[in-house]
Coordinates of C-alpha atoms in Angstrom, one line a residue:
Chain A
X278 CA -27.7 -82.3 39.8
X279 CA -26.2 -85.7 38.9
X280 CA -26.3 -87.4 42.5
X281 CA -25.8 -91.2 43.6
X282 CA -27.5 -92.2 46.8
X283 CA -26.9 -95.1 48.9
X284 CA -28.9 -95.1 51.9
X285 CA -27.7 -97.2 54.0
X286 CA -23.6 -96.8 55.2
X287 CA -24.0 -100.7 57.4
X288 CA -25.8 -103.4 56.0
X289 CA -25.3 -106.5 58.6
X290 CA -27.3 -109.7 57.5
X291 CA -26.6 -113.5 58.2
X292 CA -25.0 -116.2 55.7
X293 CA -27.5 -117.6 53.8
X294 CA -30.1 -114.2 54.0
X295 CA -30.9 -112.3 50.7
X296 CA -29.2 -109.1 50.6
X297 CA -30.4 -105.9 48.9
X298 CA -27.7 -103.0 48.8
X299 CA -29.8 -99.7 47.7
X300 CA -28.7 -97.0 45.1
X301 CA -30.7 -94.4 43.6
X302 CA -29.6 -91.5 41.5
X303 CA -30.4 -88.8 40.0
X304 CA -29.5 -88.0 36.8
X305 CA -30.7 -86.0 33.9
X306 CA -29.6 -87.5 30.8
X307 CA -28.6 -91.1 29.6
X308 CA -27.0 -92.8 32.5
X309 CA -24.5 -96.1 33.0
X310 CA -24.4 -97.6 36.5
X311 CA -22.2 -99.6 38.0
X312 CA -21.5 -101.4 41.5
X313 CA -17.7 -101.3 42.4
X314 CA -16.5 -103.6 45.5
X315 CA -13.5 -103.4 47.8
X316 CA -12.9 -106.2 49.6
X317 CA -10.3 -105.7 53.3
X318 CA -7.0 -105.0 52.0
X319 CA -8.1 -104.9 48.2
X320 CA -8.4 -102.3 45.6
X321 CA -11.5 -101.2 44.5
X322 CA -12.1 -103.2 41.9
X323 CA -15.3 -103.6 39.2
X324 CA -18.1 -105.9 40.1
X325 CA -20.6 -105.7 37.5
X326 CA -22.2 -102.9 35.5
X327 CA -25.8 -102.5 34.1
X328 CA -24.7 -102.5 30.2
X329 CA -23.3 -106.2 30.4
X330 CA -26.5 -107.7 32.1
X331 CA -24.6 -110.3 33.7
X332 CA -24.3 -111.8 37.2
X333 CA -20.7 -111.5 39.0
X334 CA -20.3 -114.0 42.1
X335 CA -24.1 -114.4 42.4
X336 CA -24.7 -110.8 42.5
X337 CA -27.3 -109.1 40.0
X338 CA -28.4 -105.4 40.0
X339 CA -31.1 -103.8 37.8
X340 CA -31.1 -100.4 36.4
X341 CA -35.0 -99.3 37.1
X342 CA -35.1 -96.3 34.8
X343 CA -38.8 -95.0 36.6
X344 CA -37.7 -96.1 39.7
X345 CA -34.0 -94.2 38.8
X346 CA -32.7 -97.4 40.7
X347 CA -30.2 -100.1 40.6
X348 CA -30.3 -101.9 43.5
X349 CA -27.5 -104.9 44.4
X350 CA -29.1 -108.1 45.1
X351 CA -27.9 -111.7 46.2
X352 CA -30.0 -114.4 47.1
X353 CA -28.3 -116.2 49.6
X354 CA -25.1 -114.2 50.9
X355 CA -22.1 -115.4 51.7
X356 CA -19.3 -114.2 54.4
X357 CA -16.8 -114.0 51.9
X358 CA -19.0 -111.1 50.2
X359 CA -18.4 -108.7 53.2
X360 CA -16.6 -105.5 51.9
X361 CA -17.7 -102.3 51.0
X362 CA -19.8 -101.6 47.9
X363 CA -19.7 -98.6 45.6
X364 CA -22.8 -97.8 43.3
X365 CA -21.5 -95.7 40.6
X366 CA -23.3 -93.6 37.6
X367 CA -21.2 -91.8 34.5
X368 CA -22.7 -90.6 31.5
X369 CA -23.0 -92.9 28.1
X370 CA -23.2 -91.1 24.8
X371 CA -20.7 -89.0 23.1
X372 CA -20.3 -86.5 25.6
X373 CA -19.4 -89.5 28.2
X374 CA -16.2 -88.0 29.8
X375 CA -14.8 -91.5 31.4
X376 CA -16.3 -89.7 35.0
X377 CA -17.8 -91.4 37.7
X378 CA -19.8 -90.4 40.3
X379 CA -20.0 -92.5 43.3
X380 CA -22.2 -93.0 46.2
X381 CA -20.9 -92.8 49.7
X382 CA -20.3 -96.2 50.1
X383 CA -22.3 -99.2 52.0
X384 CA -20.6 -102.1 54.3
X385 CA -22.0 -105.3 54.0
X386 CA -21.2 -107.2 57.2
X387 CA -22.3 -111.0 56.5
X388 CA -22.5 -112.9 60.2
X389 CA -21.8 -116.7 60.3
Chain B
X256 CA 0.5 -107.9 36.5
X257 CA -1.5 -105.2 35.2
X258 CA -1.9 -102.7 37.8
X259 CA -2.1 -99.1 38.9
X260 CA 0.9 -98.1 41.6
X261 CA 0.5 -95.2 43.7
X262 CA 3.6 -93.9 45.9
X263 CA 3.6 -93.1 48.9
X264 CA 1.2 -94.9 50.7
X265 CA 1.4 -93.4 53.7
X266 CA 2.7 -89.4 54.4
X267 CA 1.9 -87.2 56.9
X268 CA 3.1 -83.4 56.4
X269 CA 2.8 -80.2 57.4
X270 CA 0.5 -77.3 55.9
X271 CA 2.1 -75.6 53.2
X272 CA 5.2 -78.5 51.9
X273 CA 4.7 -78.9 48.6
X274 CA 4.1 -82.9 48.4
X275 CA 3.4 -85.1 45.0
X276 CA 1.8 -88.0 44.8
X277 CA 3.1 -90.1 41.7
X278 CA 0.4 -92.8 40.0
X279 CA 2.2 -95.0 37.0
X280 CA 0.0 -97.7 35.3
X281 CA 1.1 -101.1 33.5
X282 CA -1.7 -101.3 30.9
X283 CA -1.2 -98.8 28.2
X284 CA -4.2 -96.8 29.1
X285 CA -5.3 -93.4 27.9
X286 CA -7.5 -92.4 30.6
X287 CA -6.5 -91.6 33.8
X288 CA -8.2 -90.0 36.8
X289 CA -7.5 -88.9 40.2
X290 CA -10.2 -89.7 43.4
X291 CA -10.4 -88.4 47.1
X292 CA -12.4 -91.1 49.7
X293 CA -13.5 -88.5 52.8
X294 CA -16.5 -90.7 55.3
X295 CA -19.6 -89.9 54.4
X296 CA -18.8 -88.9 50.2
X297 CA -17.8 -91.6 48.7
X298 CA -15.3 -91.0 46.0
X299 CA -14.6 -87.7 44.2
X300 CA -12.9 -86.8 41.4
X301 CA -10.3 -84.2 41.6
X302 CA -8.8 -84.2 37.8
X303 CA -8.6 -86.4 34.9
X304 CA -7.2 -87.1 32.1
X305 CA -7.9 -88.5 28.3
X306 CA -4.8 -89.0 27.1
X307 CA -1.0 -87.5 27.1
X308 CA -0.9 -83.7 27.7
X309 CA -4.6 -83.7 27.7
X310 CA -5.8 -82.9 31.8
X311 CA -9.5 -81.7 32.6
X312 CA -10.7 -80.5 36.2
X313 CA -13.2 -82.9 37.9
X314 CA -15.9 -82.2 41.3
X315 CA -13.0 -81.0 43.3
X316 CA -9.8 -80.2 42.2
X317 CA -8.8 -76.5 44.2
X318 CA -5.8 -76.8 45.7
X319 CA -4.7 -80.1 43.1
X320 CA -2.7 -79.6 40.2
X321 CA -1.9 -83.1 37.7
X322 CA 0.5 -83.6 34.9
X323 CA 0.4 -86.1 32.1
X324 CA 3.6 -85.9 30.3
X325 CA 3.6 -89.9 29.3
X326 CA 0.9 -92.0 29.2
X327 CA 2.0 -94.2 32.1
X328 CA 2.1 -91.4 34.8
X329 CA -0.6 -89.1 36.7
X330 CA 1.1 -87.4 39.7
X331 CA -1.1 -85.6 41.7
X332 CA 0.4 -82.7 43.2
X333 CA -0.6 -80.1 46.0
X334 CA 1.8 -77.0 46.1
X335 CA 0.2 -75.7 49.3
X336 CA -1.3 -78.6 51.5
X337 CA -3.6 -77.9 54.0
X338 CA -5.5 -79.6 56.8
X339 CA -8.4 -79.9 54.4
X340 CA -6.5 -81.8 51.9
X341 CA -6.3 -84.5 54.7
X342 CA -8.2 -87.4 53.2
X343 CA -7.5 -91.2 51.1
X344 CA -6.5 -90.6 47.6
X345 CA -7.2 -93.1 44.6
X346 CA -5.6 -93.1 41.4
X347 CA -7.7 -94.7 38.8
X348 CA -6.8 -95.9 35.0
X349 CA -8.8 -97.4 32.2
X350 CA -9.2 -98.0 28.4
X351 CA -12.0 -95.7 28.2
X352 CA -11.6 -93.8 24.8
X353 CA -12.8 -90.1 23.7
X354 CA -15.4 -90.4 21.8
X355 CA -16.6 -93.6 23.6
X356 CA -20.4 -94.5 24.1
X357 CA -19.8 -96.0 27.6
X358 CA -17.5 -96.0 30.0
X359 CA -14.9 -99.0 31.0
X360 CA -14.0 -100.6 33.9
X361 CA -11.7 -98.5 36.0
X362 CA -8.5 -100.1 37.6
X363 CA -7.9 -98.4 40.4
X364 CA -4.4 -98.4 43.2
X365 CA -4.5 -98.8 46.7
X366 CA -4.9 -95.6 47.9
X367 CA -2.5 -93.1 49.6
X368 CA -3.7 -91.8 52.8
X369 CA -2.5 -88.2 53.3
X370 CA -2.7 -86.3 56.8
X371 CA -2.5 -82.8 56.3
X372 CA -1.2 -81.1 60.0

């Protein structure tokens, strides 16, 4: 069963700590992963996906095919990057339907 | 601005009162997919669609019907609400393609919270 786990629903660290948001899925064929954010009184918007390599607002994730992982990471956090976070998988290859598959969602709570 | 718009916001209804939902979008985009946000699941998809008159069933979609008569609009639409049907609904669009290798970014709207009484 195609499945995206995040295991922790409150993350709570202070400014200036690393943070590591956790997703692990499960997935039998080719996946794409991707970390959605919404920030209080935002849409959900896109914060960076595994195809583009790239690092949004200091974030970076990894897709760890053996691990079937691709945790968030930021090294220092910040209190403007509290807001829920959204790991999401979909399918790439032909058969890729546009669907995503979400996890259930972590808060990250960043303390002055 | 580019942007998804989902009306109402806010409704609260009885069981049974037919209700719609409407979802338009700005950006000239095929795809176009409707999400329910219940605590604990994350987001789900209830239906989607590739492109006009084209509508496909997602991970949930009893008790949902959709229509894509123009590309702009998705309304979601529940003939016979009921209290299960209680939950934040997203409307999502993007330039995702059939036929596509990987998926695009989807835009979504702010959500319409529906309680179902």
């Amino acid at each position: 069963a195609q499945r995206v786990t995040q295991p922790e629903k409150l993350l709570s660290v202070f400014k200036g700590a690393p943070v590591e948001l956790k997703c692990n899925y499960s997935y039998s064929g080719s996946p794409e992963l991707f970390w959605y954010v919404q920030y209080s009184r935002q849409r959900l918007q896109l914060l960076l996906r595994h195809i583009s390599r790239e690092s949004i607002k200091g974030f970076t994730a990894d897709l760890n095919k053996g691990e079937t992982s691709f945790h968030l990471k930021k090294p220092f956090a910040q209190e403007e990057d509290s807001a829920m976070y959204y790991c999401a998988l979909s399918r790439y290859g032909s058969s890729n339907t546009g669907k995503l598959i979400f996890g259930q969602g972590t808060t990250l709570q960043v303390k002055p | 601005e580019a942007q998804v718009t989902q009306n109402p916001r806010y409704l609260i209804t009885v069981t049974g009162k037919k209700l719609t939902v409407t979802c338009s979008q700005n950006m000239n985009h095929e795809y176009m997919s409707w999400y329910r946000q219940d605590p604990g699941l994350g987001l789900r998809q209830i239906y989607y669609s590739m492109n006009v008159e084209v509508t496909d069933k997602g991970d949930v979609p009893e008790g949902y019907k959709v229509s894509r008569k123009e590309k702009r609009n998705f309304p979601l639409i529940l003939e016979s609400p009921s209290p299960n049907q209680t939950s934040l609904y997203f409307c999502a669009s993007s330039s995702f393609k059939a036929g596509a290798l990987s998926n695009q970014p989807q835009h979504f709207g702010d959500g319409t919270r529906l309680s179902i009484l």
